[in-house]
Amino acid sequence: MSEGTAKGFGEKPQPKKEERRKFQAIKGTRDLVPPETALWTRVEQTAQEVFTAYGFGEIRLPIFEQTDLFARSIGLETDVVSKEMYSFEDRDDTSVSLRPEATASVCRAYIENGMQQLPQPVKLYTFGPMFRRERPQKGRYRQFYQIDAEVLGGSEAPGIDAELIEMVMAFFGRLGLEGVDLDINCIGDKKCRPKYVELLRQELRKVKDKLGPDSQRRIETNPLRVLDSKLENEQKLIEEMPHIGDHLCEECAENYRGVKKELELRGVKYRENWRLVRGLDYYSRTTFEITAKGLGSQNAVCGGGRYDGLMELLGGPPTRATGFAIGEDRLILSLQEGGKTPLAQGRDVYIAWMGEKAYATSVRAAKNLRAAGFSVELPPVEQKFGKAIGQADKLGARYALILGDNEVVSGEWTLKTLATGEQAKFSEATFLEFLKKHG
Ligand code: AMP
């Protein structure tokens, strides 16, 4: 027991005034507060509706895992693992980390829960906070939120990738997200990609002197990542590099044609982008990225692709898999830029009451209205009617229900429509009917 607890709360000395600290949220984290949270709720509910319609079930995961799980799945040499994870020693000396992404945990859970015994593929979605110690800026945070969906098991049929992409596009469409662009690519598999990577390395070596230090290093460690470069002076050189599309084996090329055909069948518009690659060996074939407007340089709202080799890397049986992660913070920012902010959620009814009898009736009315699904504000202490109406206005209420002792005795309640100032009288029963019709 700590000293503080032993002494008890009340006896703790109060800090002197100058010692009192003003606490602030940690750099790169922020509070999400109303009314913005109404938009977050709408986004998550819509995801649930759309994903359920496509046969996905929700999985809830721990937010910390063994550090090794991420080191293995994301790769030791990536920035995420080498610099950005929040890691700490747990009691039994194992290193654990706050999750920087969800896919590794979904795969661990699939193996641990024996989901390979279920009918395949298993389709799962999850959402929640992720943690990366990045340099914060607009659309980039240290605690950010992702919405993930993964299809585990099953075949490599192009219809699986295409349906997954159709689903995320349908989700964005339902939300009214604007300026949505889908880029796709095929990055081959372990048969054909190594040859392409070697060819790319050789070509990059020829222009090494003209590249920056990061790209120079990557020529040897991971040449595919050079294609991600955003450096202005490297763009022309990179554009001249061999395209992976010209070096796919026949199976991968066939699969890629299939994915494109399937997307067309589903009316999903795409752009081919040969530079959309993933630097890790377990990725294969289809990769995709979706951008939206109003986000500046951090305009990717969703990244996804096939990762057929990951499950084995994590000790599971060979299992085909594909999935995506949506950056929810960016999705929300883009919706807000497009004017999709829901109005501050006002109350439906503010109950302006005066008198003891009126209060008892108001408590009952509030309970009945809330049970019928209306949002009701019942002030806990009596206020003059004028003040109550002012308060109702400030809260954005649509109606004020005016209940004084007279109304209670006569059984005639007054309902004021705040936008127009109109007033009408109702009995308790007809009042609820009216609201159900017009509320
Ligand atoms: P990744 O897991 O790196 O493929 O990222 C998937 C999506 O998550 C990206 O397209 C972004 O929308 C989002 N994202 C990644 N890192 C951050 C971050 N630090 N802050 C906000 N969103 C992020």
Coordinates of C-alpha atoms in Angstrom, one line a residue, residues 67-382:
T67 CA 6.6 -6.6 -28.8
D68 CA 7.8 -9.6 -30.8
L69 CA 4.4 -10.0 -32.5
F70 CA 4.8 -6.6 -34.1
A71 CA 8.6 -6.9 -34.7
R72 CA 7.9 -10.1 -36.7
S73 CA 4.8 -8.9 -38.6
I74 CA 5.7 -5.3 -39.4
G75 CA 9.5 -5.9 -39.6
L76 CA 12.4 -4.9 -37.4
E77 CA 13.8 -2.5 -40.0
T78 CA 10.6 -0.5 -40.5
D79 CA 10.2 3.0 -38.9
V80 CA 7.1 1.8 -37.1
V81 CA 9.0 -0.9 -35.2
S82 CA 12.4 0.6 -34.9
K83 CA 11.5 4.1 -33.8
E84 CA 7.7 4.5 -33.2
M85 CA 6.4 1.9 -30.8
Y86 CA 5.5 2.6 -27.2
S87 CA 7.2 -0.4 -25.6
F88 CA 7.6 -1.3 -21.9
E89 CA 8.7 -4.2 -19.8
D90 CA 5.8 -6.1 -18.2
R91 CA 6.1 -7.7 -14.8
D92 CA 7.5 -11.0 -16.1
D93 CA 10.2 -9.1 -18.0
T94 CA 8.6 -9.6 -21.4
S95 CA 8.5 -6.6 -23.6
V96 CA 5.0 -5.5 -24.6
S97 CA 4.0 -2.7 -26.9
L98 CA 0.9 -0.5 -27.5
R99 CA -0.3 -1.7 -30.9
P100 CA 0.7 0.4 -33.9
E101 CA -1.8 -1.4 -36.1
A102 CA -4.3 -4.2 -35.9
T103 CA -3.5 -6.8 -38.6
A104 CA -0.9 -8.6 -36.5
S105 CA -3.3 -9.0 -33.6
V106 CA -6.2 -10.2 -35.8
C107 CA -3.8 -12.9 -37.2
R108 CA -2.7 -13.9 -33.7
A109 CA -6.3 -14.1 -32.6
Y110 CA -7.2 -16.2 -35.7
I111 CA -4.5 -18.7 -34.8
E112 CA -5.1 -18.6 -31.0
N113 CA -8.9 -19.1 -31.3
G114 CA -8.6 -21.9 -33.8
M115 CA -10.6 -20.0 -36.4
Q116 CA -9.1 -22.1 -39.2
Q117 CA -11.7 -24.7 -38.0
L118 CA -14.5 -22.4 -39.0
P119 CA -16.0 -22.1 -42.5
Q120 CA -13.4 -20.1 -44.6
P121 CA -12.9 -17.3 -45.2
V122 CA -13.3 -15.7 -41.8
K123 CA -14.3 -12.1 -42.3
L124 CA -13.5 -9.8 -39.3
Y125 CA -13.5 -6.1 -38.6
T126 CA -12.4 -4.1 -35.7
F127 CA -11.8 -0.5 -34.7
G128 CA -10.0 1.4 -32.0
P129 CA -6.9 3.4 -31.2
M130 CA -3.4 2.7 -32.5
F131 CA -0.1 4.2 -31.3
R132 CA 2.9 5.4 -33.1
R133 CA 5.5 7.9 -31.9
E134 CA 5.4 10.0 -35.1
R135 CA 6.0 13.7 -35.5
P136 CA 2.4 15.1 -35.1
Q137 CA 0.9 17.2 -37.8
K138 CA -2.5 17.6 -39.4
G139 CA -3.8 14.1 -40.0
R140 CA -0.9 12.5 -38.2
Y141 CA -1.2 11.7 -34.5
R142 CA 0.5 9.5 -31.9
Q143 CA -2.8 8.1 -30.8
F144 CA -4.9 7.7 -33.9
Y145 CA -7.8 5.5 -34.8
Q146 CA -8.2 2.8 -37.4
I147 CA -11.1 0.9 -38.8
D148 CA -9.8 -2.5 -40.0
A149 CA -11.3 -5.3 -42.0
E150 CA -9.6 -8.6 -42.8
V151 CA -10.5 -11.7 -44.8
L152 CA -8.7 -14.7 -43.5
G153 CA -8.5 -18.1 -45.1
G154 CA -10.3 -19.1 -48.3
S155 CA -8.8 -18.9 -51.7
E156 CA -6.9 -16.3 -53.8
A157 CA -9.9 -15.8 -56.0
P158 CA -9.8 -12.2 -57.4
G159 CA -13.5 -11.8 -56.2
I160 CA -12.3 -11.8 -52.6
D161 CA -10.0 -8.8 -53.2
A162 CA -12.5 -7.0 -55.4
E163 CA -15.4 -7.5 -52.9
L164 CA -13.2 -6.1 -50.1
I165 CA -12.5 -3.0 -52.2
E166 CA -16.1 -2.7 -53.2
M167 CA -17.1 -2.8 -49.5
V168 CA -14.7 0.0 -48.4
M169 CA -15.8 2.1 -51.4
A170 CA -19.5 1.5 -50.5
F171 CA -18.8 2.6 -47.0
F172 CA -17.1 5.8 -48.2
G173 CA -20.0 6.3 -50.6
R174 CA -22.6 5.9 -47.8
L175 CA -20.8 8.5 -45.7
G176 CA -20.7 11.0 -48.6
L177 CA -16.9 11.2 -48.6
E178 CA -15.8 13.4 -51.5
G179 CA -12.9 13.3 -54.0
V180 CA -12.3 9.6 -53.4
D181 CA -9.6 8.0 -55.6
L182 CA -8.7 4.3 -55.6
D183 CA -5.2 3.2 -56.7
I184 CA -4.4 -0.4 -57.2
N185 CA -1.4 -2.5 -58.1
C186 CA -0.1 -6.0 -58.2
I187 CA 3.2 -6.7 -56.5
G188 CA 3.7 -10.3 -57.5
D189 CA 4.5 -13.1 -55.2
K190 CA 7.5 -14.9 -53.8
K191 CA 8.1 -16.6 -57.2
C192 CA 8.3 -13.5 -59.4
R193 CA 9.0 -10.5 -57.0
P194 CA 12.6 -11.4 -56.0
K195 CA 13.7 -11.3 -59.6
Y196 CA 12.0 -7.9 -60.1
V197 CA 13.5 -6.5 -56.9
E198 CA 17.0 -7.5 -58.1
L199 CA 16.4 -5.9 -61.4
L200 CA 15.2 -2.7 -59.7
R201 CA 18.2 -2.7 -57.5
Q202 CA 20.6 -2.9 -60.4
E203 CA 18.8 -0.1 -62.2
L204 CA 18.8 2.0 -59.1
R205 CA 22.5 1.5 -58.5
K206 CA 23.1 3.1 -61.9
V207 CA 21.6 6.4 -60.7
K208 CA 22.7 6.0 -57.1
D209 CA 24.7 9.3 -57.0
K210 CA 21.7 11.3 -58.0
L211 CA 19.5 9.9 -55.2
G212 CA 19.2 11.2 -51.6
P213 CA 20.8 9.3 -48.6
D214 CA 17.6 7.5 -47.7
S215 CA 17.0 6.1 -51.1
Q216 CA 20.7 5.3 -51.5
R217 CA 20.5 3.2 -48.3
R218 CA 17.3 1.5 -49.5
I219 CA 18.8 0.4 -52.8
E220 CA 20.6 -2.3 -50.7
T221 CA 18.2 -2.9 -47.8
N222 CA 14.8 -2.6 -49.6
P223 CA 14.7 -1.2 -53.1
L224 CA 10.9 -1.4 -53.3
R225 CA 10.7 1.4 -50.7
V226 CA 12.6 3.7 -53.0
L227 CA 9.4 3.8 -55.1
D228 CA 7.6 5.4 -52.1
S229 CA 9.9 8.4 -52.2
K230 CA 8.2 11.8 -52.2
L231 CA 11.4 13.7 -52.9
E232 CA 10.9 16.1 -55.8
N233 CA 14.3 15.6 -57.4
E234 CA 14.0 11.8 -57.3
Q235 CA 10.7 11.6 -59.1
K236 CA 12.0 11.7 -62.7
L237 CA 14.5 9.0 -62.1
I238 CA 12.0 6.7 -60.3
E239 CA 9.5 7.1 -63.2
E240 CA 12.1 5.6 -65.5
M241 CA 12.6 2.5 -63.4
P242 CA 11.2 -0.9 -64.6
H243 CA 7.6 -1.5 -63.7
I244 CA 6.6 -4.5 -61.7
G245 CA 3.6 -5.1 -64.0
D246 CA 6.0 -6.1 -66.8
H247 CA 7.7 -8.7 -64.6
L248 CA 4.9 -10.6 -63.1
C249 CA 4.7 -14.4 -63.4
E250 CA 1.8 -15.7 -65.4
E251 CA -0.3 -16.7 -62.3
C252 CA 0.1 -13.2 -60.8
A253 CA -0.6 -11.4 -64.1
E254 CA -3.7 -13.6 -64.5
N255 CA -4.8 -12.8 -60.9
Y256 CA -4.3 -9.1 -61.5
R257 CA -6.4 -9.2 -64.7
G258 CA -9.1 -11.0 -62.7
V259 CA -9.1 -8.4 -59.9
K260 CA -9.5 -5.5 -62.5
K261 CA -12.3 -7.4 -64.3
E262 CA -14.1 -8.0 -61.0
L263 CA -13.8 -4.3 -60.0
E264 CA -15.3 -3.4 -63.4
L265 CA -18.1 -5.9 -62.8
R266 CA -18.8 -4.1 -59.6
G267 CA -18.7 -0.6 -61.0
V268 CA -15.7 0.3 -58.9
K269 CA -13.4 2.9 -60.6
Y270 CA -9.7 2.5 -60.1
R271 CA -6.4 3.9 -61.2
E272 CA -3.4 1.7 -61.7
N273 CA -0.3 2.9 -59.8
W274 CA 2.8 0.8 -60.3
R275 CA 4.6 2.5 -57.5
L276 CA 2.1 1.4 -54.9
V277 CA 4.2 -1.3 -53.2
R278 CA 4.7 -2.8 -49.8
G279 CA 8.2 -3.4 -48.6
L280 CA 7.7 -6.7 -46.7
D281 CA 8.1 -10.2 -48.0
Y282 CA 4.8 -11.6 -46.8
Y283 CA 2.8 -9.2 -49.0
S284 CA 1.7 -10.5 -52.3
R285 CA -0.3 -9.5 -55.4
T286 CA -3.1 -6.9 -54.8
T287 CA -2.3 -3.7 -53.0
F288 CA -4.5 -0.7 -52.9
E289 CA -4.7 2.8 -51.4
I290 CA -7.6 5.3 -51.2
T291 CA -7.1 9.0 -51.0
A292 CA -9.7 11.6 -50.2
K293 CA -9.9 15.4 -50.6
G294 CA -9.2 18.1 -48.1
L295 CA -6.2 16.4 -46.4
G296 CA -3.1 18.0 -47.8
S297 CA -0.1 15.8 -47.8
Q298 CA -1.6 13.2 -45.5
N299 CA -4.3 12.3 -47.9
A300 CA -4.3 8.5 -47.7
V301 CA -7.5 7.4 -45.9
C302 CA -7.1 3.7 -46.4
G303 CA -4.3 1.3 -47.2
G304 CA -4.8 -2.4 -47.9
G305 CA -3.6 -5.5 -49.7
R306 CA -3.0 -9.2 -49.7
Y307 CA -0.7 -10.7 -47.2
D308 CA -0.7 -14.5 -47.9
G309 CA 2.6 -15.1 -46.0
L310 CA 1.9 -13.5 -42.7
M311 CA 0.0 -16.2 -40.9
E312 CA 2.8 -18.7 -41.3
L313 CA 5.3 -16.1 -40.1
L314 CA 3.3 -15.9 -36.9
G315 CA 3.3 -19.7 -36.4
G316 CA 0.0 -20.4 -38.0
P317 CA -0.9 -22.7 -40.9
P318 CA -0.5 -21.4 -44.4
T319 CA -3.5 -19.1 -44.7
R320 CA -4.4 -16.7 -47.5
A321 CA -5.4 -13.2 -46.2
T322 CA -6.2 -9.7 -47.4
G323 CA -7.4 -6.7 -45.6
F324 CA -7.4 -2.9 -45.2
A325 CA -6.9 -0.2 -42.5
I326 CA -8.8 3.0 -42.7
G327 CA -7.4 6.1 -40.9
E328 CA -10.5 7.2 -39.1
D329 CA -9.1 10.5 -38.0
R330 CA -8.4 11.4 -41.6
L331 CA -11.7 10.1 -42.8
I332 CA -13.4 12.4 -40.2
L333 CA -11.2 15.4 -41.3
S334 CA -12.1 14.9 -44.9
L335 CA -15.9 14.6 -44.1
Q336 CA -15.6 17.8 -42.1
E337 CA -13.8 19.6 -44.9
G338 CA -16.7 18.5 -47.1
G339 CA -19.2 20.1 -44.8
K340 CA -20.4 16.8 -43.4
T341 CA -20.4 17.8 -39.8
P342 CA -23.6 16.9 -38.1
L343 CA -25.2 19.9 -36.4
A344 CA -24.7 20.1 -32.7
Q345 CA -27.1 17.5 -31.4
G346 CA -29.9 19.6 -30.0
R347 CA -32.5 18.3 -27.6
D348 CA -35.9 17.5 -29.0
V349 CA -37.8 18.8 -26.0
Y350 CA -36.9 21.1 -23.1
I351 CA -39.3 20.8 -20.2
A352 CA -40.0 24.2 -18.7
W353 CA -41.7 23.5 -15.4
M354 CA -42.8 25.5 -12.4
G355 CA -44.4 24.2 -9.2
E356 CA -44.2 21.0 -7.3
K357 CA -47.1 19.2 -9.0
A358 CA -45.8 20.2 -12.4
Y359 CA -42.4 18.7 -11.5
A360 CA -43.9 15.3 -10.7
T361 CA -45.7 15.4 -14.1
S362 CA -42.5 16.6 -15.8
V363 CA -40.5 13.7 -14.4
R364 CA -43.1 11.3 -15.8
A365 CA -43.3 13.1 -19.1
A366 CA -39.5 13.1 -19.5
K367 CA -39.3 9.4 -18.8
N368 CA -42.1 8.5 -21.3
L369 CA -40.6 10.8 -24.0
R370 CA -37.1 9.3 -23.5
A371 CA -38.5 5.8 -23.7
A372 CA -40.1 6.8 -27.0
G373 CA -36.7 7.8 -28.3
F374 CA -36.8 11.6 -27.8
S375 CA -33.9 13.6 -26.4
V376 CA -35.2 15.5 -23.4
E377 CA -33.7 18.0 -21.0
L378 CA -35.4 18.2 -17.6
P379 CA -33.9 21.0 -15.5
P380 CA -33.4 19.8 -12.0
V381 CA -34.5 23.0 -10.3
E382 CA -37.4 25.3 -10.9

